[in-house]
XYZ file of C-alpha atoms in Angstrom:
606
model
C 133.998 69.240 100.245
C 135.279 66.792 97.682
C 136.397 63.656 99.535
C 138.788 62.562 96.798
C 140.540 65.912 96.949
C 140.758 65.800 100.771
C 142.274 62.321 100.566
C 144.851 63.593 98.112
C 145.758 66.450 100.433
C 145.974 64.215 103.492
C 148.706 62.269 101.704
C 150.662 65.509 101.582
C 149.748 66.505 105.133
C 152.802 65.083 106.949
C 154.955 67.770 105.394
C 152.596 70.420 106.710
C 151.740 68.913 110.076
C 155.114 69.588 111.624
C 156.118 71.052 114.972
C 155.971 74.819 115.093
C 159.405 76.461 115.132
C 160.742 77.440 118.561
C 160.543 81.104 119.472
C 163.739 83.058 118.891
C 165.111 83.879 122.363
C 166.759 87.088 121.126
C 165.037 90.379 121.993
C 162.884 91.735 119.195
C 164.999 94.877 118.779
C 168.395 93.201 118.977
C 170.587 94.309 116.091
C 167.656 96.090 114.405
C 168.742 99.199 112.474
C 166.719 102.358 112.877
C 164.158 103.201 110.166
C 166.079 106.153 108.689
C 169.314 104.207 108.181
C 167.352 101.353 106.581
C 165.781 103.757 104.085
C 169.131 105.308 103.284
C 170.804 101.936 102.595
C 167.887 100.438 100.694
C 168.626 100.280 96.938
C 165.957 101.788 94.665
C 163.476 99.333 93.193
C 163.490 98.647 89.461
C 160.499 96.586 88.365
C 161.589 93.759 86.058
C 158.810 92.275 83.893
C 158.932 89.670 81.118
C 156.623 89.948 78.106
C 156.115 86.697 76.236
C 153.520 84.614 74.435
C 149.989 85.612 73.523
C 148.983 87.391 76.776
C 145.363 86.306 77.142
C 142.670 88.798 78.109
C 140.632 86.526 80.373
C 141.451 86.465 84.104
C 143.807 83.618 84.968
C 143.067 81.019 87.679
C 144.774 81.887 90.956
C 147.621 79.888 92.433
C 148.246 78.897 96.046
C 149.575 82.371 96.838
C 146.559 84.107 95.302
C 148.470 85.349 92.258
C 147.434 84.527 88.667
C 148.944 81.299 87.351
C 149.263 82.774 83.859
C 150.736 86.212 83.244
C 147.914 87.625 81.178
C 147.454 91.130 79.770
C 145.350 92.613 82.636
C 147.904 91.394 85.205
C 150.790 92.923 83.275
C 149.040 96.245 82.687
C 148.045 96.389 86.364
C 151.642 95.940 87.499
C 152.886 98.681 85.185
C 150.153 101.043 86.399
C 150.886 100.286 90.071
C 154.625 100.731 89.550
C 154.044 104.112 87.918
C 152.287 105.348 91.078
C 154.755 103.734 93.501
C 157.307 106.290 94.771
C 159.725 103.512 95.700
C 159.884 102.314 92.094
C 162.452 104.311 90.123
C 162.513 102.525 86.751
C 161.005 99.736 84.664
C 162.843 97.002 82.755
C 160.884 95.025 80.155
C 162.349 91.766 78.841
C 160.899 90.525 75.574
C 160.688 86.783 74.891
C 158.834 85.950 71.678
C 155.799 88.155 72.251
C 152.902 87.057 69.994
C 150.090 89.578 70.313
C 147.836 91.377 67.859
C 147.799 95.110 67.196
C 145.135 95.745 69.847
C 147.150 94.323 72.719
C 150.335 95.889 71.345
C 148.641 99.288 71.543
C 147.477 98.649 75.136
C 151.055 97.816 76.157
C 152.499 100.849 74.370
C 149.960 103.081 76.102
C 150.884 101.640 79.521
C 154.590 102.242 78.823
C 153.844 105.803 77.732
C 151.851 106.479 80.931
C 154.750 105.114 83.012
C 157.233 107.366 81.205
C 155.060 110.413 81.899
C 155.961 110.044 85.595
C 159.574 110.823 84.682
C 160.803 107.290 85.400
C 162.863 105.573 82.684
C 161.765 102.448 80.794
C 164.403 100.116 79.345
C 163.433 97.447 76.793
C 165.803 94.472 76.801
C 165.640 92.498 73.555
C 167.448 89.287 72.668
C 166.019 87.568 69.576
C 163.251 90.049 68.815
C 160.467 89.825 66.241
C 157.943 92.327 64.924
C 155.614 92.164 67.947
C 158.518 92.521 70.396
C 159.804 95.620 68.653
C 156.328 97.091 68.094
C 155.950 97.325 71.875
C 159.616 97.865 72.802
C 159.916 100.940 70.581
C 157.717 102.800 73.092
C 160.477 102.602 75.746
C 163.072 105.293 76.546
C 165.911 102.991 75.581
C 166.114 99.763 73.596
C 169.031 97.519 74.539
C 170.290 94.283 73.014
C 173.268 91.985 73.702
C 175.895 91.833 70.997
C 174.806 88.328 69.987
C 171.153 89.334 69.607
C 169.138 89.789 66.413
C 166.344 92.152 65.444
C 164.152 90.097 63.097
C 162.284 93.119 61.792
C 160.360 92.510 58.575
C 157.160 93.283 56.791
C 153.916 91.462 57.523
C 152.786 88.383 55.621
C 149.654 86.253 55.816
C 149.989 82.607 54.870
C 146.696 80.731 54.604
C 146.825 76.926 54.578
C 144.321 75.198 52.304
C 143.216 71.601 52.836
C 140.964 70.831 49.871
C 143.663 68.756 48.135
C 144.179 66.687 51.287
C 140.441 66.254 51.774
C 140.059 65.142 48.143
C 142.673 62.432 48.701
C 141.000 61.348 51.935
C 137.496 61.378 50.506
C 136.301 64.125 52.886
C 133.925 66.652 51.305
C 133.622 70.037 53.052
C 130.117 71.167 52.053
C 129.922 74.818 53.164
C 127.861 77.821 52.122
C 128.401 81.505 52.867
C 126.220 84.599 52.908
C 128.364 87.603 52.125
C 130.871 87.470 49.274
C 133.736 88.310 51.669
C 132.715 85.741 54.286
C 135.512 83.255 53.580
C 135.703 81.402 56.899
C 135.348 78.017 55.160
C 137.707 78.743 52.245
C 140.694 76.913 53.792
C 138.598 73.722 53.590
C 136.751 74.257 50.299
C 139.412 75.843 48.048
C 143.042 75.389 47.072
C 143.806 79.131 47.056
C 142.274 82.425 48.140
C 139.234 83.735 46.310
C 139.696 87.252 44.848
C 137.480 88.641 47.619
C 139.450 86.878 50.368
C 142.759 88.155 48.915
C 141.419 91.698 48.560
C 140.161 91.743 52.129
C 143.299 90.238 53.641
C 145.535 92.625 51.691
C 143.549 95.637 52.914
C 143.690 94.507 56.552
C 147.406 93.692 56.469
C 148.205 97.003 54.762
C 146.372 98.911 57.476
C 148.080 96.928 60.253
C 151.479 97.514 58.608
C 150.807 101.260 58.493
C 150.049 101.157 62.231
C 153.274 99.225 62.829
C 155.335 101.825 60.944
C 153.596 104.746 62.659
C 154.282 103.226 66.100
C 157.983 102.724 65.343
C 158.281 106.222 63.903
C 156.637 107.720 66.988
C 158.690 105.713 69.469
C 162.047 106.205 67.760
C 161.291 109.793 66.665
C 161.736 109.000 62.980
C 160.009 110.149 59.844
C 157.456 107.514 58.759
C 159.173 107.059 55.390
C 162.508 106.431 57.164
C 160.879 103.912 59.536
C 159.286 102.090 56.595
C 162.623 101.912 54.775
C 164.323 100.528 57.895
C 161.696 97.818 58.245
C 161.983 96.930 54.560
C 165.775 96.585 54.969
C 165.518 94.203 57.955
C 166.340 91.915 59.648
C 169.398 93.177 61.538
C 172.215 91.970 63.715
C 172.422 93.755 67.065
C 175.351 95.929 66.010
C 173.667 96.871 62.718
C 170.452 97.739 64.587
C 172.465 100.163 66.743
C 174.117 101.629 63.653
C 170.786 102.416 61.940
C 169.194 103.778 65.130
C 166.664 101.065 65.924
C 168.544 99.999 69.084
C 170.264 102.417 71.465
C 173.122 100.330 72.801
C 174.683 96.899 73.025
C 174.564 95.624 76.599
C 174.086 92.445 78.576
C 171.476 92.231 81.359
C 174.025 92.818 84.149
C 175.272 95.921 82.325
C 171.708 97.222 82.145
C 171.611 97.100 85.950
C 174.926 98.980 86.164
C 173.774 101.637 83.720
C 170.492 102.148 85.584
C 172.327 102.508 88.897
C 174.613 105.080 87.314
C 171.676 106.983 85.809
C 169.872 107.002 89.162
C 173.025 108.079 91.019
C 173.234 105.037 93.294
C 175.681 102.178 93.798
C 173.177 99.463 92.925
C 169.535 98.865 92.086
C 167.202 96.084 93.111
C 165.584 94.295 90.175
C 162.207 93.094 91.420
C 160.836 90.274 89.259
C 158.035 89.526 91.744
C 156.679 93.057 91.946
C 152.959 93.192 92.623
C 152.687 89.532 93.609
C 150.757 88.851 96.833
C 152.497 87.436 99.873
C 152.230 83.622 99.851
C 149.825 82.027 102.278
C 151.373 80.164 105.185
C 150.079 76.590 105.212
C 152.770 75.215 107.516
C 151.926 73.276 110.638
C 148.624 71.771 111.676
C 146.895 75.173 111.784
C 147.986 75.859 108.213
C 146.689 72.494 107.052
C 143.299 73.128 108.678
C 143.213 76.555 107.029
C 143.800 74.889 103.672
C 140.946 72.443 104.255
C 138.665 75.332 105.193
C 139.436 77.103 101.962
C 138.839 73.950 99.941
C 135.447 73.498 101.544
C 134.484 77.094 100.785
C 134.487 78.021 104.475
C 137.636 80.147 104.329
C 137.494 83.766 105.331
C 136.590 86.033 102.435
C 137.515 89.677 102.220
C 134.656 92.011 103.059
C 132.958 93.322 99.943
C 133.634 96.986 99.317
C 130.735 99.430 99.158
C 132.658 101.783 96.870
C 131.183 102.472 93.421
C 132.380 100.006 90.798
C 132.626 99.465 87.079
C 132.252 95.783 86.232
C 134.647 94.582 83.517
C 133.260 91.425 81.926
C 135.814 89.493 79.872
C 134.120 88.011 76.797
C 136.875 86.000 75.125
C 137.130 82.991 72.827
C 135.007 81.237 70.225
C 131.316 81.824 70.969
C 129.201 78.804 71.865
C 126.000 78.139 73.767
C 126.462 77.028 77.390
C 129.308 77.655 79.808
C 132.657 79.276 79.103
C 135.794 77.131 79.246
C 139.534 77.627 78.769
C 139.335 75.463 75.650
C 140.845 72.272 74.311
C 144.501 71.361 74.215
C 144.630 73.003 70.765
C 144.205 76.325 72.497
C 140.795 77.704 71.487
C 139.056 79.192 74.528
C 135.248 79.175 74.566
C 132.972 82.094 75.416
C 129.757 80.520 76.691
C 126.531 82.505 76.351
C 125.212 81.205 79.690
C 128.334 82.425 81.483
C 128.290 85.909 79.939
C 124.544 86.380 80.513
C 125.024 85.319 84.157
C 127.814 87.862 84.605
C 125.698 90.657 83.118
C 122.861 89.755 85.493
C 125.302 89.649 88.408
C 126.550 93.139 87.599
C 122.979 94.374 87.171
C 121.984 93.066 90.606
C 125.026 94.485 92.410
C 124.016 97.908 93.723
C 127.644 99.046 93.935
C 128.156 98.448 90.195
C 127.267 101.633 88.336
C 128.299 100.656 84.805
C 129.634 97.705 82.803
C 132.474 97.331 80.299
C 132.393 94.302 78.013
C 136.001 93.477 77.042
C 135.693 91.503 73.791
C 138.407 89.361 72.206
C 136.576 86.921 69.938
C 136.441 85.827 66.284
C 132.755 84.958 66.715
C 131.036 81.576 66.597
C 127.473 80.484 67.280
C 124.787 82.811 65.898
C 122.304 81.663 68.546
C 124.693 82.220 71.452
C 125.681 85.624 70.036
C 122.024 86.645 69.880
C 121.306 85.486 73.445
C 124.167 87.628 74.754
C 123.085 90.571 72.563
C 119.607 90.356 74.109
C 120.999 90.460 77.664
C 123.117 93.489 76.746
C 120.338 95.564 75.156
C 117.961 94.739 78.029
C 120.457 95.782 80.728
C 119.452 98.902 82.635
C 122.993 99.982 83.473
C 125.261 101.558 80.842
C 127.384 99.034 78.923
C 130.455 99.985 76.899
C 132.198 97.550 74.556
C 136.008 97.556 74.596
C 137.493 95.591 71.686
C 140.890 93.927 72.031
C 142.764 92.272 69.121
C 139.591 90.803 67.613
C 135.874 91.518 67.888
C 134.540 90.269 64.581
C 131.451 88.482 63.307
C 129.802 87.148 66.491
C 132.276 89.289 68.451
C 130.893 92.360 66.685
C 127.323 91.060 67.121
C 127.554 91.202 70.928
C 129.390 94.550 70.839
C 126.775 96.296 68.713
C 124.204 96.033 71.514
C 126.309 98.218 73.824
C 125.718 101.922 74.480
C 129.149 102.799 73.110
C 131.857 100.835 71.263
C 135.592 101.415 71.738
C 138.123 99.699 69.476
C 141.899 99.747 69.284
C 143.196 101.205 65.995
C 144.346 97.729 64.938
C 141.374 95.710 66.184
C 139.922 93.282 63.623
C 136.176 93.867 63.542
C 133.144 93.796 61.290
C 132.852 90.512 59.328
C 129.065 90.825 59.241
C 128.209 87.644 57.376
C 127.250 84.010 57.858
C 128.863 80.661 57.061
C 127.389 77.186 57.519
C 127.580 73.600 56.347
C 129.219 70.323 57.307
C 132.028 67.892 56.570
C 130.754 64.837 54.643
C 132.858 61.822 55.662
C 131.246 59.090 53.578
C 134.069 58.960 51.023
C 136.692 58.612 53.753
C 134.834 55.733 55.373
C 134.502 53.929 52.058
C 138.279 54.118 51.561
C 138.818 52.169 54.773
C 136.030 49.676 54.129
C 133.318 51.223 56.288
C 129.850 51.600 54.778
C 126.660 53.189 56.077
C 123.002 52.513 55.376
C 120.348 55.093 56.212
C 116.650 54.876 57.027
C 115.131 58.300 56.462
C 111.657 59.463 57.494
C 110.801 62.857 56.031
C 112.399 64.565 53.031
C 115.181 66.184 55.049
C 115.630 63.530 57.705
C 119.322 63.160 56.815
C 119.928 66.888 56.362
C 122.904 67.019 58.719
C 124.139 63.481 58.226
C 127.945 63.484 58.482
C 128.188 60.844 55.752
C 126.732 62.611 52.693
C 126.792 66.136 51.221
C 123.659 68.265 50.846
C 121.451 67.566 47.855
C 120.014 70.509 45.906
C 116.860 70.829 48.023
C 118.771 70.532 51.298
C 121.275 73.157 50.221
C 118.409 75.486 49.361
C 116.838 74.968 52.799
C 120.120 75.606 54.623
C 120.845 78.726 52.562
C 117.385 80.120 53.357
C 118.063 79.753 57.094
C 121.480 81.380 56.732
C 120.069 84.308 54.766
C 117.478 84.883 57.473
C 120.249 84.923 60.104
C 122.179 87.389 57.932
C 119.164 89.715 57.676
C 118.771 89.649 61.456
C 122.464 90.467 61.896
C 122.383 93.412 59.469
C 119.060 94.696 60.841
C 120.258 94.696 64.464
C 123.582 96.242 63.490
C 121.759 99.003 61.587
C 119.520 99.637 64.602
C 122.471 99.750 66.997
C 124.494 102.078 64.783
C 121.444 104.202 63.911
C 121.895 103.591 60.177
C 119.557 102.632 57.362
C 119.487 98.908 56.561
C 120.848 99.427 53.036
C 123.673 101.666 54.286
C 124.746 99.070 56.843
C 124.440 96.241 54.324
C 126.903 98.075 52.078
C 129.449 97.686 54.908
C 128.522 94.056 55.598
C 128.935 91.136 53.219
C 131.519 89.597 55.538
C 134.016 92.476 55.140
C 136.649 92.762 57.876
C 137.914 96.177 59.006
C 140.624 97.541 61.243
C 139.440 99.500 64.249
C 140.294 102.858 62.758
C 138.581 102.005 59.456
C 135.510 100.854 61.393
C 135.533 104.200 63.238
C 135.669 106.043 59.919
C 132.694 104.013 58.642
C 130.632 104.425 61.812
C 130.787 100.808 62.970
C 132.472 101.822 66.249
C 132.247 105.046 68.254
C 135.756 105.702 69.553
C 139.345 104.513 69.307
C 140.774 103.848 72.733
C 142.072 101.469 75.349
C 140.232 99.567 78.050
C 141.080 102.409 80.459
C 139.326 104.904 78.188
C 136.324 102.607 77.848
C 136.065 102.481 81.655
C 136.164 106.295 81.750
C 133.329 106.399 79.209
C 131.299 103.943 81.267
C 131.777 106.177 84.312
C 130.566 109.186 82.339
C 127.471 107.322 81.118
C 126.722 106.467 84.755
C 126.982 110.186 85.668
C 130.149 109.641 87.692
C 132.549 112.543 87.325
C 136.231 112.015 86.496
C 137.123 112.877 90.084
C 135.078 109.943 91.424
C 137.301 106.955 92.266
C 135.773 103.657 91.187
C 136.873 100.098 91.747
C 136.860 97.456 89.038
C 134.885 94.286 89.529
C 136.427 91.643 87.268
C 133.916 89.115 85.935
C 133.866 86.156 85.713
C 135.779 86.155 88.985
C 139.101 84.291 88.755
C 138.899 80.812 90.269
C 141.372 79.669 92.859
C 143.437 76.582 92.181
C 141.311 74.830 94.818
C 138.094 75.568 92.948
C 139.636 74.389 89.675
C 140.837 71.150 91.256
C 137.491 70.601 92.934
C 135.656 70.995 89.621
C 138.024 68.537 88.001
C 137.446 65.932 90.716
C 133.713 66.471 90.525
C 133.790 65.831 86.770
C 133.100 69.415 85.804
C 135.086 71.280 83.179
C 137.418 68.309 82.696
C 139.742 68.373 79.745
C 141.402 65.150 78.649
C 145.076 64.967 79.548
C 147.200 65.345 76.439
C 150.689 64.886 77.911
C 152.222 67.766 76.016
C 150.778 66.988 72.575
C 150.171 70.711 72.045
C 153.866 71.448 72.473
C 154.812 68.851 69.839
C 152.589 70.303 67.104
C 154.063 73.283 65.215
C 152.240 76.514 66.044
C 150.749 77.096 62.539
C 149.297 73.572 62.444
C 148.016 73.986 66.006
C 146.203 77.214 65.054
C 144.635 75.781 61.894
C 143.593 72.584 63.675
C 142.049 74.586 66.511
C 140.011 76.712 64.099
C 138.867 73.647 62.128
C 137.803 71.905 65.327
C 135.899 75.000 66.464
C 134.079 75.252 63.117
C 133.218 71.533 63.163
C 131.702 71.750 66.635
C 129.725 74.879 65.752
C 128.136 73.544 62.565
C 127.211 70.291 64.309
C 124.838 72.301 66.499
C 123.371 74.929 64.156
C 123.295 75.707 60.443
C 124.424 79.361 60.633
C 127.732 80.440 62.166
C 129.205 83.915 62.650
C 132.972 83.342 62.444
C 135.919 85.476 61.311
C 137.745 84.041 58.249
C 141.215 84.672 59.695
C 143.130 86.161 62.598
C 146.202 88.389 62.614
C 148.921 87.704 65.164
C 152.120 89.695 64.874
C 155.391 87.831 65.500
């Protein structure tokens, strides 16, 4: 038990250590209505969920009440699935607030909405100031509603890449990067002032495919011809009234009117909008007994639920930039880290659990360390239980590397994958230091003693040595991919070269096996484990979500500490935050190893 944390809690204890409330002298049944009349007067439940932000894949830390602190994608999908099966739930309202997800997550959400609608219960999408991602998902609902003052900011897709070479030239910083694979442009934002022809070609192809998916989804949801849907998008954006006029929105209504309309449709006087649906009951920490219970939980002595003996499919969340070591939620700039040690440990844990019959690796990663990717790949191919990869928005470069070791690969139609190539190098800061009057002097023993010095660029011999290492890493990548996909080396290499593909293009080329959601990947894992569709299985989520107590304890013990930033991340504009995060990730990766497997870009729909 962490003494510093106990001391902190004791300071708060007086509020908890209070006299227990006096028993109510009234009889237990006094004024209690009978069960039938309660049911009759109880308004039907309408689940009210808000969709906003990026909706991370990884399990969120748990709060005091045992519920996730962050509303991530698995939590949201789980609530929709539970509500669909709940007879007391009669409808679903989805409020959209600046959703910023990729095509993979958008497809997962659309599929969940579709499954809910199949139960015969209505789904209402409430938009206010809606962008492309909001409408991509909302168009799957029965009705799309918007207040009169709202706007539908529907538009085409655009990719704007920020280049820093001009800034670095002024500062005296020299990005000295090499790439293996003509389409492997992960370092181009730092080494060029504009896109290379290959980078532009690749990005255009990916965006065109994602835009086609966007149009097809709108056409399907709104029951429009694809050409009509494309024309409507090209004519955007729209005011709320204009969106109703052209058929993209069903009606103008305020939130309170949505409630009235739902009550009318359900034939009742009123409905109960439940914003807390699916949340666990909060723990009672009042009084001295509650305080002691809290201390027990902090010390790890709290009562844990008995482990189920039912068959399970373990879902291992492999998310973030790949690095050696432990996983972490990332820096204040927002880049989460997938640590090879953590993922290997989770695979071993699932292997040793006799109730786990199969494993699903849920991947959302642009790649990273070649070494860490290979260590995880090894653990996957050596596993005795079936492993299925389920790709989210992104599973490219190192993200594809770990997926290709699985028994079967599922991707969303819009997943970004492939990017089989290598980038490596360093930032040479000597020129910057000279500008501010700082000089360095080096004593070198051995020809390449200063190979990775941060003060000078590679000389010709050093560049040759680094390129040789990178080319060897590239050959390993292509060879293992060819083996996993049961293709000839030359055939796989024709698809490599750093090229990025959408999920459905990757399926066409044989780089993935199936297009489908996480749910379908779990079903495949069951089948590979010889469990019939009628067999009910539980999901074991790994790594297990940490409680707020465990997170605090780690912080006090000096583990997993992140420096306080006092809201700096909220001050930086989002595009700068994203670019800075990617640059910081690349810098850290190349400090440790010469060859990196990293996606050149990411696509986030707004």
